[in-house]
mmCIF file of C-alpha atoms in Angstrom:
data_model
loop_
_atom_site.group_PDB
_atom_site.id
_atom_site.type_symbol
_atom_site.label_atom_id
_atom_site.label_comp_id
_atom_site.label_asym_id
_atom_site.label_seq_id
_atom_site.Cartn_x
_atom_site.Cartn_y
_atom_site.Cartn_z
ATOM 1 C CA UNK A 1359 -15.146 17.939 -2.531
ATOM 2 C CA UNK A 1360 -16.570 16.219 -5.285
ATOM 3 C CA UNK A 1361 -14.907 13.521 -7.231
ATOM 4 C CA UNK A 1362 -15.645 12.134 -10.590
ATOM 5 C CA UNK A 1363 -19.070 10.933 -11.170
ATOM 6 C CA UNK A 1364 -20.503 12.547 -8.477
ATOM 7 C CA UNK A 1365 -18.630 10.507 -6.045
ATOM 8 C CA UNK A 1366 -18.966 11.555 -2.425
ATOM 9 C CA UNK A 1367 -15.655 9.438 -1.451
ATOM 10 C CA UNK A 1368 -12.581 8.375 -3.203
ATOM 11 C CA UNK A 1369 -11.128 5.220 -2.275
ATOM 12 C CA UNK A 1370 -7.883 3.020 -3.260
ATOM 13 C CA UNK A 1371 -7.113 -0.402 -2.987
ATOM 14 C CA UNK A 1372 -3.576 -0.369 -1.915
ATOM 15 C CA UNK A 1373 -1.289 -3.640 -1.384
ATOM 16 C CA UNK A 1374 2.010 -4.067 -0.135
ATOM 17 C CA UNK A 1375 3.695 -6.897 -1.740
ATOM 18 C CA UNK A 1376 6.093 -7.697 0.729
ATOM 19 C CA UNK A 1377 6.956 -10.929 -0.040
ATOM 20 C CA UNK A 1378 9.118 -13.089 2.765
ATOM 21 C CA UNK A 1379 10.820 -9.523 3.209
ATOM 22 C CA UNK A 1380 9.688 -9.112 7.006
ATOM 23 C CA UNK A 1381 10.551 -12.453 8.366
ATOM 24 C CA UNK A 1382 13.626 -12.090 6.197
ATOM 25 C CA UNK A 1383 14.666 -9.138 8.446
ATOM 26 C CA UNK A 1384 13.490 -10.484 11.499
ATOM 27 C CA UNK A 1385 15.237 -14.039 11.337
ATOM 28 C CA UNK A 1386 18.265 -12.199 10.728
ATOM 29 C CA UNK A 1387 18.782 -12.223 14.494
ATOM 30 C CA UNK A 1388 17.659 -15.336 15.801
ATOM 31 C CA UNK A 1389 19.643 -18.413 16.421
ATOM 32 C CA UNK A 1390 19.462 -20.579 13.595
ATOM 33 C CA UNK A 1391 17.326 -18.109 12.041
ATOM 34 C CA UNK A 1392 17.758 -19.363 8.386
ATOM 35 C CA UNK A 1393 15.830 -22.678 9.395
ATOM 36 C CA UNK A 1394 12.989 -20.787 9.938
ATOM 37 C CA UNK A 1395 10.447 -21.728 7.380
ATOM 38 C CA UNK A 1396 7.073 -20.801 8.685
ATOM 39 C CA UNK A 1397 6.927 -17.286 8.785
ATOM 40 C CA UNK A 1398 8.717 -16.754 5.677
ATOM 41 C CA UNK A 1399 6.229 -19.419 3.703
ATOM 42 C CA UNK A 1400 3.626 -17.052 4.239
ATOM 43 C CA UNK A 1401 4.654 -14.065 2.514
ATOM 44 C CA UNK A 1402 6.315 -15.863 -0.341
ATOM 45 C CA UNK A 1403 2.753 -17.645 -0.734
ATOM 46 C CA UNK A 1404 2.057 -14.066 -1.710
ATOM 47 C CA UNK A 1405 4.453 -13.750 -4.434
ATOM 48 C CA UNK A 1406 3.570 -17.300 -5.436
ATOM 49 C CA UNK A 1407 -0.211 -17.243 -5.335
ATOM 50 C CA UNK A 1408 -1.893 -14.652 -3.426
ATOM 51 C CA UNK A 1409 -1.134 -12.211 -5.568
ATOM 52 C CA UNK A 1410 -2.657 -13.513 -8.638
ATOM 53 C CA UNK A 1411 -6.017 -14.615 -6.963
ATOM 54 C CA UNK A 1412 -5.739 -10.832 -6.085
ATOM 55 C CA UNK A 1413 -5.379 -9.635 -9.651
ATOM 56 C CA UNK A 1414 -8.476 -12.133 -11.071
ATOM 57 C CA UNK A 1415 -10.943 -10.558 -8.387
ATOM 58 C CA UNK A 1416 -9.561 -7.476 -9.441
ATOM 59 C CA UNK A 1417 -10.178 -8.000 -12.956
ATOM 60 C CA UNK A 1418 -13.716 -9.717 -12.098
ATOM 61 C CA UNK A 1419 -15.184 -6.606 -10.711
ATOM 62 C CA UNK A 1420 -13.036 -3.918 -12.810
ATOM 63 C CA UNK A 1421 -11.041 -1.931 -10.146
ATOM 64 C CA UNK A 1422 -8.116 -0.939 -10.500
ATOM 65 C CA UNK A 1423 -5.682 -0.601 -7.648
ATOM 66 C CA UNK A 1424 -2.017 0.439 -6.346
ATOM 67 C CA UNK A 1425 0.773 -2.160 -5.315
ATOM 68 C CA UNK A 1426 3.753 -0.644 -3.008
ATOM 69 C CA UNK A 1427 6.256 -2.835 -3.477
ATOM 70 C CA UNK A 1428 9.730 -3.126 -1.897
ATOM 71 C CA UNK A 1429 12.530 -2.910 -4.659
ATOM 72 C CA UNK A 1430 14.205 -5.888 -3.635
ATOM 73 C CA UNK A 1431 10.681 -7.949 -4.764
ATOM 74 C CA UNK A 1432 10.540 -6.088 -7.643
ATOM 75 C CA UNK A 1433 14.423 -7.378 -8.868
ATOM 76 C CA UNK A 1434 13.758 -10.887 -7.344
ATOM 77 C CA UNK A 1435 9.692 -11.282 -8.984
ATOM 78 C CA UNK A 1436 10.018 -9.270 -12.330
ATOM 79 C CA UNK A 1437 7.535 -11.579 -14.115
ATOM 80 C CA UNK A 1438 4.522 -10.540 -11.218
ATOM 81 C CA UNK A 1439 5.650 -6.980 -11.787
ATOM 82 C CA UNK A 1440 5.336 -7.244 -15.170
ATOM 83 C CA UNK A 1441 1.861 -8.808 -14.763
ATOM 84 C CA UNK A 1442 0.665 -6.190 -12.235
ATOM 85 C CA UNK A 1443 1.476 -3.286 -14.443
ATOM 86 C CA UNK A 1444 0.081 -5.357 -17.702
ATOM 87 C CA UNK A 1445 -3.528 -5.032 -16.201
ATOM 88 C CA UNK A 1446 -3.262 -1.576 -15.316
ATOM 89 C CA UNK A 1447 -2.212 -1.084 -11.603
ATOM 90 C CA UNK A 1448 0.215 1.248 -9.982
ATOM 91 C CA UNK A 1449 3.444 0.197 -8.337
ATOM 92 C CA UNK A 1450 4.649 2.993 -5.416
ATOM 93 C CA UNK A 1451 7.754 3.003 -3.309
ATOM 94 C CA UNK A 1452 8.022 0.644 -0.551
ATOM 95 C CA UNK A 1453 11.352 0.459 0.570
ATOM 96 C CA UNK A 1454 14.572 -1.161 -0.205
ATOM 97 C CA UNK A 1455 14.050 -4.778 1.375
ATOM 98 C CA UNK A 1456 11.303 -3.671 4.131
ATOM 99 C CA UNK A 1457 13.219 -2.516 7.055
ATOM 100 C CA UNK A 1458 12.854 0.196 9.235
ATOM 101 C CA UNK A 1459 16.524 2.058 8.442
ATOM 102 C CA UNK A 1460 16.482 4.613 5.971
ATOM 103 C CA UNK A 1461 19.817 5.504 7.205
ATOM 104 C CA UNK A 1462 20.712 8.130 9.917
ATOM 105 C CA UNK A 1463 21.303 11.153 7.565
ATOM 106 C CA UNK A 1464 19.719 13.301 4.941
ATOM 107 C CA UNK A 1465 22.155 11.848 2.481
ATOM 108 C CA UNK A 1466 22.291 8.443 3.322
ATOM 109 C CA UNK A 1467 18.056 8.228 3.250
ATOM 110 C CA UNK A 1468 18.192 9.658 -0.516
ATOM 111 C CA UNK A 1469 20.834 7.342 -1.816
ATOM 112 C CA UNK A 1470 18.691 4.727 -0.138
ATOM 113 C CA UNK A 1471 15.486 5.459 -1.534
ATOM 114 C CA UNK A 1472 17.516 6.871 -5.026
ATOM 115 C CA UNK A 1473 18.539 3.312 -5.257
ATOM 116 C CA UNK A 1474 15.016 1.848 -5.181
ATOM 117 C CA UNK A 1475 13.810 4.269 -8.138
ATOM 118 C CA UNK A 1476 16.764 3.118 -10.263
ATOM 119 C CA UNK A 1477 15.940 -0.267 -9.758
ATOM 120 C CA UNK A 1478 12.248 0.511 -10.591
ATOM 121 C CA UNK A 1479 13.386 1.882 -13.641
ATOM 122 C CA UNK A 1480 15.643 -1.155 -14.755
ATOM 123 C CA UNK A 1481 12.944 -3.320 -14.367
ATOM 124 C CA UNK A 1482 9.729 -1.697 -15.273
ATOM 125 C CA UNK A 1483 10.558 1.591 -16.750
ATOM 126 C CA UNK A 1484 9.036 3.858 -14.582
ATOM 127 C CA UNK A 1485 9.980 5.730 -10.933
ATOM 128 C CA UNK A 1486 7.089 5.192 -8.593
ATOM 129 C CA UNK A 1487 5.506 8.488 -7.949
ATOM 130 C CA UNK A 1488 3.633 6.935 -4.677
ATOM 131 C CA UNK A 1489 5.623 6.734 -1.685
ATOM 132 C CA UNK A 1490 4.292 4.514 1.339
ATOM 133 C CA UNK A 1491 7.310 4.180 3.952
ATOM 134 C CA UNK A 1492 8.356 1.506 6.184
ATOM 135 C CA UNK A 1493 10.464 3.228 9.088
ATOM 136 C CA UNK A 1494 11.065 6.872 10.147
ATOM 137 C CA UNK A 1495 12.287 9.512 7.712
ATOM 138 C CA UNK A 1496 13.908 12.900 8.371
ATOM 139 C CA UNK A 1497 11.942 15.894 7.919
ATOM 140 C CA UNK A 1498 14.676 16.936 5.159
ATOM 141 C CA UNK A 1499 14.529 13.276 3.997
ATOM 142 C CA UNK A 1500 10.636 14.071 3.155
ATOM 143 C CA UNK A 1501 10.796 17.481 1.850
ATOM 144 C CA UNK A 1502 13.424 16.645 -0.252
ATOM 145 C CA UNK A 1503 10.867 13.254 -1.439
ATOM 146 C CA UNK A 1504 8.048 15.568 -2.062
ATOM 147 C CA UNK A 1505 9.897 18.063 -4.342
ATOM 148 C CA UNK A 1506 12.918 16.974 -5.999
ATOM 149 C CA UNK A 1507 12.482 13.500 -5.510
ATOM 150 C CA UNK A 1508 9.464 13.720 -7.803
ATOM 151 C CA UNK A 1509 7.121 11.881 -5.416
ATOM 152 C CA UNK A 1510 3.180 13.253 -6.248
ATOM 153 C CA UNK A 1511 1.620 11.751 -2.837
ATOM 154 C CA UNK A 1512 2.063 9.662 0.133
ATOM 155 C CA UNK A 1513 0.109 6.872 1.737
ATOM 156 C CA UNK A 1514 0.858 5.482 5.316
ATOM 157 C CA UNK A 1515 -0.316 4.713 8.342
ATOM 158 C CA UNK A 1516 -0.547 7.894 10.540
ATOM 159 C CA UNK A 1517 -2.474 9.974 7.994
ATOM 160 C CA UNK A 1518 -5.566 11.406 9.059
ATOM 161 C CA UNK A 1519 -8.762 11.259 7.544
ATOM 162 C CA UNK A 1520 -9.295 13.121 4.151
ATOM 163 C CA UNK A 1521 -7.015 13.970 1.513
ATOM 164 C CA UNK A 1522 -5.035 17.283 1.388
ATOM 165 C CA UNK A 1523 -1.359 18.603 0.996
ATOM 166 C CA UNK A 1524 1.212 16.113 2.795
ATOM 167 C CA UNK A 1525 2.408 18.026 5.735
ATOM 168 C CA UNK A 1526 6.216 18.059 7.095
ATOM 169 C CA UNK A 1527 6.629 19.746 10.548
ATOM 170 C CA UNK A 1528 3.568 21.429 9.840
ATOM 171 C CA UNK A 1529 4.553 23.289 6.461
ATOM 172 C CA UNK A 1530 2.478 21.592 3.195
ATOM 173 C CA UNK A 1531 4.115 20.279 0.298
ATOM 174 C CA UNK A 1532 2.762 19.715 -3.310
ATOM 175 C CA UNK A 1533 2.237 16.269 -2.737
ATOM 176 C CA UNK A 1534 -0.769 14.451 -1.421
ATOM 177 C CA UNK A 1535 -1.395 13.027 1.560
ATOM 178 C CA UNK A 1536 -4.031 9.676 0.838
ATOM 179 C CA UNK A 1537 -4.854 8.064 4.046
ATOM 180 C CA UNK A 1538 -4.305 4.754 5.216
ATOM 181 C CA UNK A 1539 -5.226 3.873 8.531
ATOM 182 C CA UNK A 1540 -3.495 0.548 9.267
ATOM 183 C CA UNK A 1541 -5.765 0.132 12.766
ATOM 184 C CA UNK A 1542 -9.068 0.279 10.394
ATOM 185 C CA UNK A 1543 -7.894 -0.685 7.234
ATOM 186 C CA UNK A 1544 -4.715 -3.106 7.429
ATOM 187 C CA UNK A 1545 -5.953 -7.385 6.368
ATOM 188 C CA UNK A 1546 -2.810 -8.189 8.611
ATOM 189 C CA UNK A 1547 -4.370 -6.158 12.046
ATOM 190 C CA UNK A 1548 -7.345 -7.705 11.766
ATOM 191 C CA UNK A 1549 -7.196 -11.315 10.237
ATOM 192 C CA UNK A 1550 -3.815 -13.316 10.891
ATOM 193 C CA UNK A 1551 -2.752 -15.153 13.816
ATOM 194 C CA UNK A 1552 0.698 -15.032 15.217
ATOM 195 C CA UNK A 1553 3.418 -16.821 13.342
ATOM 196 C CA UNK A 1554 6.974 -16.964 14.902
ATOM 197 C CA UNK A 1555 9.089 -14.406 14.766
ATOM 198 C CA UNK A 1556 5.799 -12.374 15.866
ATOM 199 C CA UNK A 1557 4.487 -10.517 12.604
ATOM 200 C CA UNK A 1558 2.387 -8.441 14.172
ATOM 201 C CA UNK A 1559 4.236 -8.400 17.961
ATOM 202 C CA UNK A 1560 1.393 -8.439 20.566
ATOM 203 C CA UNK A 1561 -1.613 -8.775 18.043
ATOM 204 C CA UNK A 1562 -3.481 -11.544 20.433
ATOM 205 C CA UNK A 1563 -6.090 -13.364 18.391
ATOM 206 C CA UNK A 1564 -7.627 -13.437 14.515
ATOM 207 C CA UNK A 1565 -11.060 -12.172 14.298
ATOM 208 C CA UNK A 1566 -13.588 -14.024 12.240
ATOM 209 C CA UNK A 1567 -13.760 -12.948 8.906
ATOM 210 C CA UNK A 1568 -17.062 -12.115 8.810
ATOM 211 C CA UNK A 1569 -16.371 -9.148 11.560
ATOM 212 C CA UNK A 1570 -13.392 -8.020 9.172
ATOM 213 C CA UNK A 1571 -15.304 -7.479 5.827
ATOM 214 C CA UNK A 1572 -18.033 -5.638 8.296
ATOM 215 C CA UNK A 1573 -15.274 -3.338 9.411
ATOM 216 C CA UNK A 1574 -14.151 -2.718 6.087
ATOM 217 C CA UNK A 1575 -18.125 -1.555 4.843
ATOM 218 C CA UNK A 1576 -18.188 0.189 7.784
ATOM 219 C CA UNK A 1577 -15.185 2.123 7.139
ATOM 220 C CA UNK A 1578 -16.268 3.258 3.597
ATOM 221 C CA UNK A 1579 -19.443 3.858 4.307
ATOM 222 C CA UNK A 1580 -18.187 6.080 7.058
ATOM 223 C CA UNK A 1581 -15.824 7.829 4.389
ATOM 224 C CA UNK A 1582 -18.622 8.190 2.239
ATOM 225 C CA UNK A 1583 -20.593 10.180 5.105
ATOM 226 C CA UNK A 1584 -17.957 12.552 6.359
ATOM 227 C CA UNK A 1585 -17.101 13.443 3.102
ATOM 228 C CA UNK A 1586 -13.325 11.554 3.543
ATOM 229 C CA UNK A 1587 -10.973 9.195 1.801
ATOM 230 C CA UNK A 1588 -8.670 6.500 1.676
ATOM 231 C CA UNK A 1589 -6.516 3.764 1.055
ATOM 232 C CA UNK A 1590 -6.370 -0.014 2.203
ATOM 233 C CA UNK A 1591 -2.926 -2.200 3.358
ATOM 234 C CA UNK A 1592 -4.143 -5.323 2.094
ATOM 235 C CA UNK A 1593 -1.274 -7.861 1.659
ATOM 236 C CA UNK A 1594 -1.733 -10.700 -0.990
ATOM 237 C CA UNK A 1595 -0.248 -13.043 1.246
ATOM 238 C CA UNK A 1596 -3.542 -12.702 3.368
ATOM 239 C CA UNK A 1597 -6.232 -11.641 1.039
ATOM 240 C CA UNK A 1598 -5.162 -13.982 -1.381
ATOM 241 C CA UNK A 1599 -5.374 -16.677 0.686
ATOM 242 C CA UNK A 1600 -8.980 -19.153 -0.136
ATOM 243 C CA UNK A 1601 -10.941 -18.323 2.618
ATOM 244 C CA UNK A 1602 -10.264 -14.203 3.062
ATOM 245 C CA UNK A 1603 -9.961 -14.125 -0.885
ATOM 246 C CA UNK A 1604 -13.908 -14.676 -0.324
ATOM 247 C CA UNK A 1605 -13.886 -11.661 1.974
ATOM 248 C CA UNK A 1606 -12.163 -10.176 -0.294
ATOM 249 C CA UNK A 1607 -14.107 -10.483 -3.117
ATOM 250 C CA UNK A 1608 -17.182 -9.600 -1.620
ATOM 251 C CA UNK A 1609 -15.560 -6.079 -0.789
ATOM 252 C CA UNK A 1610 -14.930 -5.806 -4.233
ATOM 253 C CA UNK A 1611 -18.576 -6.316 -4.848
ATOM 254 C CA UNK A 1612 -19.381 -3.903 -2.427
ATOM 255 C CA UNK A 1613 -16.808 -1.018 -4.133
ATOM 256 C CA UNK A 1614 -17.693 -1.457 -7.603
ATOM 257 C CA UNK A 1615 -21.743 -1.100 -6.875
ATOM 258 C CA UNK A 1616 -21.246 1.469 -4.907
ATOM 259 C CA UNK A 1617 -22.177 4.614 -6.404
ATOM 260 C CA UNK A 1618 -20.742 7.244 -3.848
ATOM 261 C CA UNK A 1619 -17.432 5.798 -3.980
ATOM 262 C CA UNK A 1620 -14.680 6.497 -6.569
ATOM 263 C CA UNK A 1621 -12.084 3.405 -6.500
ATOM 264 C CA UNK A 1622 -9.180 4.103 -8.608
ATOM 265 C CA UNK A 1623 -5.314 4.202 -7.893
ATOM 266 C CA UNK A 1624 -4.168 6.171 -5.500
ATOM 267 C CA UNK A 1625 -2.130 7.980 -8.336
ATOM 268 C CA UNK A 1626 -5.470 8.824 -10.152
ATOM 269 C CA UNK A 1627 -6.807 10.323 -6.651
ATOM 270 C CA UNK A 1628 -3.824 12.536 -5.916
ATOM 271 C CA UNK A 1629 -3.706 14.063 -9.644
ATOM 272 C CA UNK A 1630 -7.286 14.660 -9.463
ATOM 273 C CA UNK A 1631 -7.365 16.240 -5.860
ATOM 274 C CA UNK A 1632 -4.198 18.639 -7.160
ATOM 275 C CA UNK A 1633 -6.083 19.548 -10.333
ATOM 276 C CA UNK A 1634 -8.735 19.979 -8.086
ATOM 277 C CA UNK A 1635 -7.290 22.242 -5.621
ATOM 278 C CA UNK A 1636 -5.232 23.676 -8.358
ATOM 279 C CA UNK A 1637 -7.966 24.798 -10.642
ATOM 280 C CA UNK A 1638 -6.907 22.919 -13.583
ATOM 281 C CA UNK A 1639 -8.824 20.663 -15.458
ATOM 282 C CA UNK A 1640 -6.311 18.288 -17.058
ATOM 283 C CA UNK A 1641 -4.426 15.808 -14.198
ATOM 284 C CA UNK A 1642 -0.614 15.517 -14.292
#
């Protein structure tokens, strides 16, 4: 399909503002794990910095772009929430606190992510209608998120290559599905070393930066060819950092000159594919 301007692609900058939320959980059973201060440093550098060296490149090259953010961050950094949706980006669901557990049952999953929109709404007055999990949800669980839960789309990791109707067990919903492949498309798979607890467990070695932007390029250009689309896991504790905030940037560059590609939030690309596919003219 086409998408505005004659775009071949459409693309979204997604970030997942994590915060210490990972080595949080992880810690949690180590000896001593509290005096752990490491691991956690690095994703509160995120919350602290990273984030807002993210937003100024942003704002140097106009793009606008989707944060999924888990609710706890959003209650415990309401300020950089505030600031994120004051220059136009999207927040979308990303969990309670970043673990894996939903909860075993149907009921149990809602409540759980029920709990996140009402805290979304206390502090920025808004659900998220983007929904990028972080552990396994039941097949109920997801029909039930992409009907009555409201959600409009979903973005994760296993997610093919173009945009269409999410699936569950093989039925589509009326949400969309907006890929994001973490192998191709994740900052953290390709550009971070091992810290301790293991964030990512096995990843062996950081590439050189230079390779990682390359792989990025490639990637879009690749959308751009087959006609496909997606989404980035970018992490402001990593491309916020000096050194890949220059990598960073100069994907930015690359985006915004690029003609072929629409970059926009991942909101804007799943109410213009539905409009799309629904023969309307006017988005949600």
């Amino acid at each position: 399909m086409r998408w505005p301007n004659g775009a071949k692609s459409a693309f979204a900058l997604g970030f997942d503002l994590d915060g210490d939320t990972i080595w949080r959980n992880k810690t949690k059973t180590l000896p001593k794990g509290s005096g752990y201060i490491k691991g956690p440093s690095i994703g509160q550098y995120g919350t602290k910095k990273g984030a807002l060296r993210v937003l100024e490149i942003l704002d140097e090259f106009s793009l606008k772009s989707t944060w999924f953010i888990p609710a706890n961050i959003v209650m415990e950094h309401p300020g950089l929430v505030e600031t994120i949706l004051d220059r136009g980006h999207e927040i979308g669901h990303h969990g309670l606190d970043h673990t894996g557990e939903y909860g075993a049952t149907f009921q149990e999953q809602r409540e759980r992510i029920e709990r996140c929109q009402e805290i979304f709404e206390k502090y920025t007055g808004r659900r998220a209608l983007g929904f990028r999990p972080t552990g396994a949800l039941l097949p109920e669980t997801e029909r039930w998120i992409y009907s009555e839960g409201g959600f409009v789309y979903s973005s994760a990791g296993i997610s093919g290559e173009a945009c269409g109707w999410y699936e569950v067990e093989g039925e589509p919903t009326g949400a969309v599905n907006i890929p994001c492949r973490d192998e191709q498309m994740d900052d953290y798979v390709q550009t971070v070393f091992h810290s301790y607890p293991a964030v990512l467990v096995g990843m062996p070695r950081i590439a050189p930066y230079e390779n990682a932007y390359s792989n990025w390029a490639r990637e879009v250009e690749g959308m751009v060819r087959m006609g496909n689309s997606g989404s980035t896991a970018f992490h402001p504790q990593i491309a916020g950092t000096p050194g890949r905030a220059v990598i960073f940037s100069s994907f930015c560059e690359y985006l915004a000159s690029n003609r072929d590609v629409w970059c926009a939030t991942c909101l804007e690309i799943a109410d213009y594919y539905k409009a799309a596919m629904e023969g309307n003219d006017d988005a949600h």
